[in-house]
Amino acid sequence: MLTIKRVPTVVSNFQETAESLGCGRNCLGKCCLPVSKLPLYSFKNEAKDEDPKGKNPLSVPDEDPTIDFLNTLVLGQWEDRLSRGLFRYDVTACESKVIEGEHGFIAQLNEGRHLKKRPTEFRVDQVLQPFDPRKFNFTKVGQEEVLFRFEESADEKAHYFDKAPVGTTSPPNVVAINVSPIEYGHVLLIPRVLECLPQKIDSESFFLAVKMAAEAGSPYFRLGYNSLGAFATINHLHFQAYYLSVPFPVEKAPTKKIARTKGGPTKGGVQVSSLMSYPVRGLVFEGGSDLQALSDLVSNVCVFLQENNTPFNVLISDSGKRIFVFPQCYAEKQALGEVSQELLETQVNPAAWEISGHMVLKRRKDYDDASEDYAWRLLAEVSLSEERFKEVQEYIFEATGLVEESDEEDELTQAETPFLPATVPPAAPHFPEGCLVSQ
């Protein structure tokens, strides 16, 4: 069994007291949540033509149909929790810069993120592990850390309710703050929280994450997923998301078309590409007849990876329309003693954000000395070898029915990023566009 002695990220103020008995904390467990009222955002259901009764059955007098999902509900409520002192540190005070070089890796100095953590033994050789109620999980989170519920509407309209009863009809999806944030607006999407699902992708939950990216409607708001063995720190199903007003290096990397779903782009097929000129080998999925088709294919790929015990990370980009999947092996190399001491001393665990090019550094020295060469060397250790990646890729094609592109169609494509012009929320003080610092 491969293990690494490590300190888990603290994502909730209740994490360190997770083993205490009793409740009395207005938590997200079965003792408190079903009888609670929480803000509710229901996104439009595009699959249903109309509500047979002519109205959303959740409608209540305090509905606010005009709410801005990203700026008001996500970022505005996140700032409210910041003003209430619910975070372990003020991430908006952390220094950030774009590292000089061709790729534009982003470095952040976050000295508070590695403090106040409990040592643990974390298993890295099994992507699928059963949920353990004795360990910290999100049912132990206090409701003051919750921003809102995120559910599907019964009609083709989005609805917002300031106080909606949770009830027991269906397990709620909740969006909560990460109390040890990496960036401005850092939140957690926790699907069906009361079901206590392990960190394991399923099609329904993955589509929920894609829909959240679509509802945000900004290329600067991305969602990420880390499997066990790829630096997920909590074995309770969750996605992460935050706002950063610059493109990630991986979003600008050139790609090569390698496969498509049957039917091809002209018939609404999903296009699959391989990352080129980037330190981590990965697959890029885009297109399709709709977000559901794209989401279904990517979730099938993720299910294949986890069932074949291959650790992986996911980045949901471009408002849900572009999704990156990175099979990785850094934790495996770390456990086998194959990572250099220089890289280990930085204490950087390269998960979805780091792989995408946002390097969260914990020591002043590493931040001051950050270079493109360092970022490239670290991320290159994450990547599967070319031979192993090709093998995984072929298995994915076979399992999902993808059709390989012919040689004449096989050309390099420079990514077209949708980042200009940008709309930065007025309240976002951390990394406003036009105020980047290059080393």
Short mmCIF file of C-alpha atoms in Angstrom, two decimals:
data_model
loop_
_atom_site.label_atom_id
_atom_site.label_comp_id
_atom_site.label_asym_id
_atom_site.label_seq_id
_atom_site.Cartn_x
_atom_site.Cartn_y
_atom_site.Cartn_z
CA MET A 1 0.00 0.00 0.00
CA LEU A 2 1.38 3.39 -1.00
CA THR A 3 0.95 6.14 1.59
CA ILE A 4 2.21 9.67 2.07
CA LYS A 5 2.41 11.44 5.40
CA ARG A 6 0.79 14.77 4.65
CA VAL A 7 -1.29 17.55 6.10
CA PRO A 8 -4.78 17.91 4.62
CA THR A 9 -6.15 21.24 3.53
CA VAL A 10 -8.60 22.69 6.03
CA VAL A 11 -11.71 23.66 4.06
CA SER A 12 -14.20 24.16 6.91
CA ASN A 13 -14.04 25.76 10.34
CA PHE A 14 -15.55 22.57 11.77
CA GLN A 15 -12.97 20.24 10.27
CA GLU A 16 -10.68 20.08 13.28
CA THR A 17 -13.51 19.12 15.65
CA ALA A 18 -15.07 16.59 13.31
CA GLU A 19 -14.81 13.76 15.86
CA SER A 20 -16.75 15.50 18.61
CA LEU A 21 -20.12 14.00 19.56
CA GLY A 22 -23.45 15.78 19.39
CA CYS A 23 -24.58 18.58 17.15
CA GLY A 24 -26.21 21.84 18.21
CA ARG A 25 -24.32 23.67 15.46
CA ASN A 26 -26.98 24.08 12.75
CA CYS A 27 -24.97 21.80 10.47
CA LEU A 28 -25.46 20.14 7.08
CA GLY A 29 -26.17 16.73 8.58
CA LYS A 30 -29.44 14.80 8.62
CA CYS A 31 -30.08 16.16 12.11
CA CYS A 32 -30.34 19.80 10.97
CA LEU A 33 -30.47 20.27 7.19
CA PRO A 34 -33.90 18.76 6.31
CA VAL A 35 -35.69 21.11 8.71
CA SER A 36 -33.73 24.19 7.63
CA LYS A 37 -34.38 27.03 5.21
CA LEU A 38 -31.56 28.10 2.91
CA PRO A 39 -31.20 30.43 -0.07
CA LEU A 40 -31.99 28.51 -3.27
CA TYR A 41 -30.91 29.15 -6.84
CA SER A 42 -32.65 26.89 -9.36
CA PHE A 43 -31.16 26.90 -12.86
CA LYS A 44 -33.41 26.55 -15.87
CA ASN A 45 -34.32 23.09 -17.09
CA GLU A 46 -33.75 23.10 -20.83
CA ALA A 47 -34.95 19.52 -21.23
CA LYS A 48 -38.54 20.28 -20.24
CA ASP A 49 -40.72 22.39 -22.51
CA GLU A 50 -42.83 23.82 -19.73
CA ASP A 51 -44.15 23.25 -16.26
CA PRO A 52 -47.55 21.55 -16.69
CA LYS A 53 -49.05 23.74 -13.98
CA GLY A 54 -47.70 26.87 -15.57
CA LYS A 55 -45.46 27.80 -12.66
CA ASN A 56 -42.46 26.61 -10.75
CA PRO A 57 -43.72 24.51 -7.81
CA LEU A 58 -40.95 26.01 -5.66
CA SER A 59 -42.28 29.55 -6.13
CA VAL A 60 -42.68 31.49 -2.91
CA PRO A 61 -43.45 35.18 -2.26
CA ASP A 62 -39.83 36.19 -1.71
CA GLU A 63 -38.58 34.98 -5.09
CA ASP A 64 -36.05 37.32 -6.75
CA PRO A 65 -35.90 36.49 -10.47
CA THR A 66 -33.40 39.22 -11.35
CA ILE A 67 -30.45 38.15 -9.22
CA ASP A 68 -26.98 38.11 -10.84
CA PHE A 69 -25.74 34.57 -10.24
CA LEU A 70 -21.98 35.24 -10.34
CA ASN A 71 -21.56 38.79 -9.07
CA THR A 72 -24.35 38.93 -6.49
CA LEU A 73 -24.96 35.38 -5.41
CA VAL A 74 -21.54 33.71 -5.60
CA LEU A 75 -19.03 36.54 -5.20
CA GLY A 76 -21.29 38.87 -3.23
CA GLN A 77 -22.17 36.20 -0.67
CA TRP A 78 -18.54 35.06 -0.55
CA GLU A 79 -17.51 38.61 0.35
CA ASP A 80 -20.22 38.67 3.01
CA ARG A 81 -18.64 35.61 4.66
CA LEU A 82 -15.24 37.30 4.38
CA SER A 83 -16.57 40.37 6.22
CA ARG A 84 -17.99 38.07 8.91
CA GLY A 85 -14.55 36.57 9.58
CA LEU A 86 -15.35 33.01 8.53
CA PHE A 87 -12.11 32.49 6.60
CA ARG A 88 -8.80 31.40 8.11
CA TYR A 89 -6.97 34.21 6.32
CA ASP A 90 -7.67 37.00 3.85
CA VAL A 91 -6.75 35.57 0.46
CA THR A 92 -7.35 38.97 -1.17
CA ALA A 93 -4.23 40.16 0.64
CA CYS A 94 -2.04 37.43 -0.86
CA GLU A 95 0.55 38.54 -3.40
CA SER A 96 0.08 37.33 -6.99
CA LYS A 97 2.03 37.79 -10.20
CA VAL A 98 2.34 36.47 -13.72
CA ILE A 99 5.72 34.79 -14.13
CA GLU A 100 7.74 36.13 -17.02
CA GLY A 101 7.95 33.73 -19.93
CA GLU A 102 6.15 32.29 -22.93
CA HIS A 103 3.38 30.52 -21.02
CA GLY A 104 2.42 33.10 -18.41
CA PHE A 105 2.26 30.83 -15.37
CA ILE A 106 0.60 32.55 -12.42
CA ALA A 107 2.19 32.49 -8.97
CA GLN A 108 0.49 33.27 -5.68
CA LEU A 109 2.12 33.48 -2.27
CA ASN A 110 -0.29 31.85 0.17
CA GLU A 111 1.57 31.37 3.44
CA GLY A 112 -1.62 30.81 5.45
CA ARG A 113 -2.85 27.75 3.59
CA HIS A 114 -0.47 25.24 5.18
CA LEU A 115 -1.09 26.34 8.79
CA LYS A 116 -3.31 24.66 11.45
CA LYS A 117 -3.61 21.28 9.80
CA ARG A 118 -3.89 17.83 11.32
CA PRO A 119 -1.34 15.19 10.23
CA THR A 120 -2.87 12.14 8.59
CA GLU A 121 -2.08 9.06 6.53
CA PHE A 122 -3.52 9.57 3.08
CA ARG A 123 -3.73 6.65 0.72
CA VAL A 124 -2.72 7.42 -2.87
CA ASP A 125 -2.87 4.05 -4.61
CA GLN A 126 -6.67 3.76 -4.73
CA VAL A 127 -8.78 6.30 -6.59
CA LEU A 128 -12.02 4.76 -5.29
CA GLN A 129 -12.28 4.44 -1.52
CA PRO A 130 -15.45 4.04 0.57
CA PHE A 131 -16.90 7.02 2.40
CA ASP A 132 -15.85 7.01 6.06
CA PRO A 133 -18.31 8.89 8.32
CA ARG A 134 -15.70 8.97 11.11
CA LYS A 135 -13.51 11.34 9.12
CA PHE A 136 -14.26 14.95 8.32
CA ASN A 137 -17.00 15.35 5.73
CA PHE A 138 -19.27 18.17 4.63
CA THR A 139 -22.26 17.13 6.72
CA LYS A 140 -20.26 18.55 9.66
CA VAL A 141 -20.07 22.03 8.11
CA GLY A 142 -22.06 24.80 9.78
CA GLN A 143 -24.80 26.41 7.71
CA GLU A 144 -23.23 29.85 8.05
CA GLU A 145 -20.57 28.60 5.60
CA VAL A 146 -23.25 27.79 3.00
CA LEU A 147 -24.00 30.40 0.33
CA PHE A 148 -27.01 28.72 -1.31
CA ARG A 149 -28.50 25.53 -2.66
CA PHE A 150 -28.03 24.86 -6.38
CA GLU A 151 -30.87 22.85 -7.92
CA GLU A 152 -32.56 22.29 -11.26
CA SER A 153 -35.70 24.30 -11.91
CA ALA A 154 -38.98 22.70 -12.90
CA ASP A 155 -39.27 24.97 -15.94
CA GLU A 156 -37.20 26.91 -18.48
CA LYS A 157 -36.52 29.79 -16.11
CA ALA A 158 -33.97 30.37 -13.39
CA HIS A 159 -35.38 31.24 -9.95
CA TYR A 160 -33.92 32.54 -6.71
CA PHE A 161 -35.50 32.23 -3.27
CA ASP A 162 -33.95 33.89 -0.25
CA LYS A 163 -35.32 31.31 2.17
CA ALA A 164 -36.58 28.00 0.84
CA PRO A 165 -37.32 24.92 2.97
CA VAL A 166 -34.91 22.05 2.31
CA GLY A 167 -37.28 19.24 3.19
CA THR A 168 -36.71 15.54 2.57
CA THR A 169 -37.95 15.14 -1.00
CA SER A 170 -34.56 15.18 -2.72
CA PRO A 171 -30.98 15.38 -1.39
CA PRO A 172 -29.84 19.02 -1.68
CA ASN A 173 -26.83 20.29 -3.61
CA VAL A 174 -25.07 23.06 -1.68
CA VAL A 175 -22.48 25.71 -2.47
CA ALA A 176 -20.28 26.58 0.52
CA ILE A 177 -17.15 28.62 1.11
CA ASN A 178 -13.72 27.02 1.34
CA VAL A 179 -12.40 28.53 4.56
CA SER A 180 -8.82 28.07 3.33
CA PRO A 181 -9.29 29.72 -0.07
CA ILE A 182 -6.85 29.61 -2.95
CA GLU A 183 -8.39 32.61 -4.69
CA TYR A 184 -11.10 35.22 -4.65
CA GLY A 185 -14.55 33.63 -4.55
CA HIS A 186 -13.25 30.13 -3.74
CA VAL A 187 -16.28 27.91 -3.12
CA LEU A 188 -17.18 24.23 -2.96
CA LEU A 189 -20.03 22.62 -4.88
CA ILE A 190 -21.22 19.60 -2.87
CA PRO A 191 -23.72 17.45 -4.78
CA ARG A 192 -26.44 15.64 -2.80
CA VAL A 193 -24.64 16.36 0.45
CA LEU A 194 -26.81 14.11 2.63
CA GLU A 195 -26.06 11.04 0.50
CA CYS A 196 -22.45 11.16 1.76
CA LEU A 197 -21.01 10.20 -1.61
CA PRO A 198 -17.29 9.41 -1.82
CA GLN A 199 -15.05 11.48 -4.10
CA LYS A 200 -16.23 9.72 -7.24
CA ILE A 201 -17.55 11.23 -10.49
CA ASP A 202 -21.01 10.31 -11.71
CA SER A 203 -22.86 11.77 -14.71
CA GLU A 204 -25.49 13.63 -12.67
CA SER A 205 -23.02 15.36 -10.38
CA PHE A 206 -20.65 16.22 -13.21
CA PHE A 207 -23.43 17.87 -15.19
CA LEU A 208 -24.30 19.89 -12.09
CA ALA A 209 -20.74 21.28 -12.09
CA VAL A 210 -20.91 22.06 -15.81
CA LYS A 211 -24.22 23.87 -15.28
CA MET A 212 -22.71 25.96 -12.49
CA ALA A 213 -19.96 27.09 -14.87
CA ALA A 214 -22.60 27.92 -17.47
CA GLU A 215 -24.73 29.87 -14.99
CA ALA A 216 -21.71 31.94 -13.96
CA GLY A 217 -21.31 32.93 -17.62
CA SER A 218 -17.72 34.15 -17.22
CA PRO A 219 -14.52 32.58 -18.56
CA TYR A 220 -12.81 33.79 -15.39
CA PHE A 221 -14.90 31.52 -13.15
CA ARG A 222 -13.74 27.92 -13.43
CA LEU A 223 -14.54 24.70 -11.65
CA GLY A 224 -12.01 22.02 -10.80
CA TYR A 225 -12.12 18.42 -9.62
CA ASN A 226 -9.39 16.34 -7.97
CA SER A 227 -9.72 12.59 -7.62
CA LEU A 228 -8.27 10.64 -4.73
CA GLY A 229 -4.64 10.01 -5.57
CA ALA A 230 -4.57 13.36 -7.40
CA PHE A 231 -4.64 15.54 -4.26
CA ALA A 232 -8.27 15.51 -3.25
CA THR A 233 -8.00 16.00 0.51
CA ILE A 234 -11.52 14.97 1.55
CA ASN A 235 -13.30 11.80 0.51
CA HIS A 236 -16.73 13.41 0.17
CA LEU A 237 -17.86 14.31 -3.35
CA HIS A 238 -17.14 17.95 -4.15
CA PHE A 239 -15.97 20.31 -6.88
CA GLN A 240 -14.04 23.52 -6.31
CA ALA A 241 -14.46 26.86 -8.06
CA TYR A 242 -13.05 30.37 -7.93
CA TYR A 243 -12.69 33.61 -9.89
CA LEU A 244 -9.36 34.72 -11.37
CA SER A 245 -9.32 37.52 -13.94
CA VAL A 246 -6.52 36.19 -16.16
CA PRO A 247 -6.41 33.23 -18.56
CA PHE A 248 -4.81 30.06 -17.25
CA PRO A 249 -1.76 28.96 -19.28
CA VAL A 250 -3.44 25.66 -20.17
CA GLU A 251 -6.36 27.58 -21.70
CA LYS A 252 -3.92 29.24 -24.11
CA ALA A 253 -1.94 26.10 -25.00
CA PRO A 254 -2.12 24.79 -28.58
CA THR A 255 -4.02 21.55 -29.15
CA LYS A 256 -4.17 18.82 -31.78
CA LYS A 257 -7.47 17.22 -32.78
CA ILE A 258 -7.29 13.49 -32.17
CA ALA A 259 -10.85 12.15 -31.95
CA ARG A 260 -14.54 12.96 -32.05
CA THR A 261 -17.83 11.40 -31.16
CA LYS A 262 -19.72 9.70 -33.97
CA GLY A 263 -21.40 12.22 -36.23
CA GLY A 264 -18.56 14.72 -36.20
CA PRO A 265 -18.60 18.49 -35.51
CA THR A 266 -21.13 19.25 -38.27
CA LYS A 267 -23.68 16.98 -36.60
CA GLY A 268 -23.14 18.17 -33.06
CA GLY A 269 -20.33 15.78 -32.15
CA VAL A 270 -17.86 16.46 -29.34
CA GLN A 271 -14.31 17.23 -30.48
CA VAL A 272 -11.42 15.73 -28.52
CA SER A 273 -7.93 17.24 -28.69
CA SER A 274 -4.58 16.61 -27.08
CA LEU A 275 -2.60 19.37 -25.35
CA MET A 276 0.61 20.33 -27.14
CA SER A 277 3.62 22.34 -25.93
CA TYR A 278 2.45 21.99 -22.33
CA PRO A 279 4.23 20.18 -19.47
CA VAL A 280 1.24 18.00 -18.52
CA ARG A 281 -0.31 15.67 -21.08
CA GLY A 282 -4.05 16.04 -21.14
CA LEU A 283 -7.22 15.81 -23.20
CA VAL A 284 -9.47 18.73 -24.16
CA PHE A 285 -13.18 18.24 -24.84
CA GLU A 286 -15.37 20.84 -26.53
CA GLY A 287 -18.36 21.20 -28.83
CA GLY A 288 -21.26 18.79 -28.95
CA SER A 289 -24.94 19.36 -29.59
CA ASP A 290 -25.37 20.82 -26.10
CA LEU A 291 -23.75 20.94 -22.66
CA GLN A 292 -25.41 17.67 -21.69
CA ALA A 293 -23.71 15.80 -24.56
CA LEU A 294 -20.33 17.29 -23.68
CA SER A 295 -20.79 16.59 -19.98
CA ASP A 296 -21.91 13.00 -20.58
CA LEU A 297 -18.82 12.17 -22.62
CA VAL A 298 -16.39 13.72 -20.14
CA SER A 299 -18.09 12.08 -17.16
CA ASN A 300 -17.81 8.72 -18.96
CA VAL A 301 -14.09 9.36 -19.41
CA CYS A 302 -13.75 10.19 -15.71
CA VAL A 303 -15.69 7.05 -14.72
CA PHE A 304 -13.34 4.99 -16.87
CA LEU A 305 -10.27 6.54 -15.23
CA GLN A 306 -11.48 6.05 -11.68
CA GLU A 307 -12.65 2.48 -12.32
CA ASN A 308 -9.21 1.73 -13.74
CA ASN A 309 -7.50 3.31 -10.73
CA THR A 310 -5.92 6.20 -12.65
CA PRO A 311 -5.74 9.45 -10.61
CA PHE A 312 -6.90 12.50 -12.53
CA ASN A 313 -7.81 16.18 -12.37
CA VAL A 314 -10.44 18.13 -14.29
CA LEU A 315 -10.76 21.80 -15.23
CA ILE A 316 -14.17 23.05 -16.42
CA SER A 317 -13.46 26.18 -18.45
CA ASP A 318 -15.11 28.69 -20.80
CA SER A 319 -18.49 28.69 -19.02
CA GLY A 320 -18.70 24.91 -19.24
CA LYS A 321 -18.01 24.70 -22.97
CA ARG A 322 -14.39 23.49 -22.71
CA ILE A 323 -13.24 20.76 -20.33
CA PHE A 324 -9.69 19.54 -19.63
CA VAL A 325 -8.91 16.08 -18.20
CA PHE A 326 -5.43 15.34 -16.83
CA PRO A 327 -4.48 11.77 -15.81
CA GLN A 328 -1.58 12.22 -13.40
CA CYS A 329 1.01 10.34 -11.34
CA TYR A 330 2.72 12.87 -9.02
CA ALA A 331 1.46 11.36 -5.77
CA GLU A 332 2.53 7.92 -6.98
CA LYS A 333 6.02 9.20 -7.77
CA GLN A 334 6.09 11.00 -4.42
CA ALA A 335 5.24 7.81 -2.53
CA LEU A 336 7.90 5.88 -4.46
CA GLY A 337 10.58 8.49 -3.71
CA GLU A 338 10.93 9.52 -7.35
CA VAL A 339 10.40 13.27 -6.89
CA SER A 340 13.44 15.49 -6.26
CA GLN A 341 13.96 16.89 -2.77
CA GLU A 342 13.99 20.40 -4.24
CA LEU A 343 10.42 20.03 -5.48
CA LEU A 344 9.23 18.24 -2.34
CA GLU A 345 10.50 21.08 -0.13
CA THR A 346 8.16 23.53 -1.87
CA GLN A 347 5.20 21.54 -0.38
CA VAL A 348 3.23 22.16 -3.57
CA ASN A 349 0.72 19.43 -4.29
CA PRO A 350 -0.10 19.86 -7.99
CA ALA A 351 -3.86 19.45 -8.32
CA ALA A 352 -6.29 20.92 -10.89
CA TRP A 353 -5.36 24.57 -10.30
CA GLU A 354 -1.60 24.08 -10.33
CA ILE A 355 -1.79 21.84 -13.40
CA SER A 356 -3.79 24.57 -15.15
CA GLY A 357 -0.95 27.00 -14.46
CA HIS A 358 -1.95 28.73 -11.21
CA MET A 359 0.91 27.93 -8.83
CA VAL A 360 -0.05 28.33 -5.17
CA LEU A 361 3.25 28.71 -3.31
CA LYS A 362 3.61 28.47 0.46
CA ARG A 363 7.08 29.95 1.03
CA ARG A 364 8.31 33.47 0.35
CA LYS A 365 11.55 32.14 -1.16
CA ASP A 366 9.70 30.02 -3.72
CA TYR A 367 7.49 32.95 -4.67
CA ASP A 368 10.39 35.40 -5.06
CA ASP A 369 12.39 32.88 -7.11
CA ALA A 370 9.43 31.59 -9.17
CA SER A 371 10.35 31.07 -12.79
CA GLU A 372 8.84 29.43 -15.84
CA ASP A 373 11.52 26.75 -15.62
CA TYR A 374 10.46 25.86 -12.06
CA ALA A 375 6.77 25.68 -13.00
CA TRP A 376 7.55 23.54 -16.04
CA ARG A 377 9.78 21.13 -14.06
CA LEU A 378 7.15 20.69 -11.34
CA LEU A 379 4.30 20.07 -13.75
CA ALA A 380 6.38 17.74 -15.92
CA GLU A 381 6.65 15.44 -12.88
CA VAL A 382 2.84 15.34 -12.77
CA SER A 383 2.41 14.11 -16.31
CA LEU A 384 2.11 10.53 -17.44
CA SER A 385 4.91 9.44 -19.77
CA GLU A 386 4.12 9.66 -23.47
CA GLU A 387 3.85 5.87 -23.70
CA ARG A 388 1.57 5.54 -20.68
CA PHE A 389 -0.60 8.48 -21.75
CA LYS A 390 -1.02 6.97 -25.22
CA GLU A 391 -2.09 3.68 -23.65
CA VAL A 392 -4.67 5.39 -21.40
CA GLN A 393 -5.90 7.44 -24.35
CA GLU A 394 -6.47 4.34 -26.49
CA TYR A 395 -8.40 2.64 -23.70
CA ILE A 396 -10.57 5.76 -23.31
CA PHE A 397 -11.34 5.81 -27.03
CA GLU A 398 -12.35 2.17 -26.94
CA ALA A 399 -14.47 2.53 -23.78
CA THR A 400 -16.35 5.63 -24.97
CA GLY A 401 -16.68 4.85 -28.69
CA LEU A 402 -14.63 7.83 -29.86
CA VAL A 403 -13.54 7.89 -33.51
CA GLU A 404 -9.93 8.85 -34.20
CA GLU A 405 -9.33 11.78 -36.53
CA SER A 406 -7.75 11.01 -39.90
CA ASP A 407 -4.21 12.21 -40.58
CA GLU A 408 -5.28 14.94 -42.99
CA GLU A 409 -7.46 16.47 -40.25
CA ASP A 410 -4.69 16.14 -37.70
CA GLU A 411 -3.35 19.67 -37.35
CA LEU A 412 -2.23 21.94 -34.55
CA THR A 413 -4.78 24.46 -33.34
CA GLN A 414 -3.98 27.54 -31.31
CA ALA A 415 -6.56 27.94 -28.58
CA GLU A 416 -8.98 30.81 -29.04
CA THR A 417 -9.64 32.10 -25.55
CA PRO A 418 -12.76 34.18 -24.79
CA PHE A 419 -11.06 36.50 -22.33
CA LEU A 420 -11.33 39.91 -24.01
CA PRO A 421 -13.08 42.07 -23.19
CA ALA A 422 -13.32 40.98 -19.57
CA THR A 423 -15.90 41.88 -16.99
CA VAL A 424 -14.34 41.99 -13.55
CA PRO A 425 -16.73 42.36 -10.60
CA PRO A 426 -16.23 45.79 -9.02
CA ALA A 427 -15.81 44.13 -5.63
CA ALA A 428 -12.91 41.92 -6.70
CA PRO A 429 -9.81 43.64 -5.30
CA HIS A 430 -7.33 40.78 -5.52
CA PHE A 431 -6.18 40.46 -9.11
CA PRO A 432 -7.94 43.07 -11.30
CA GLU A 433 -7.27 43.02 -15.01
CA GLY A 434 -4.55 45.44 -16.04
CA CYS A 435 -2.79 45.29 -12.67
CA LEU A 436 -0.71 42.14 -13.15
CA VAL A 437 2.88 42.09 -12.02
CA SER A 438 5.40 40.29 -14.24
CA GLN A 439 8.53 38.99 -12.63
#
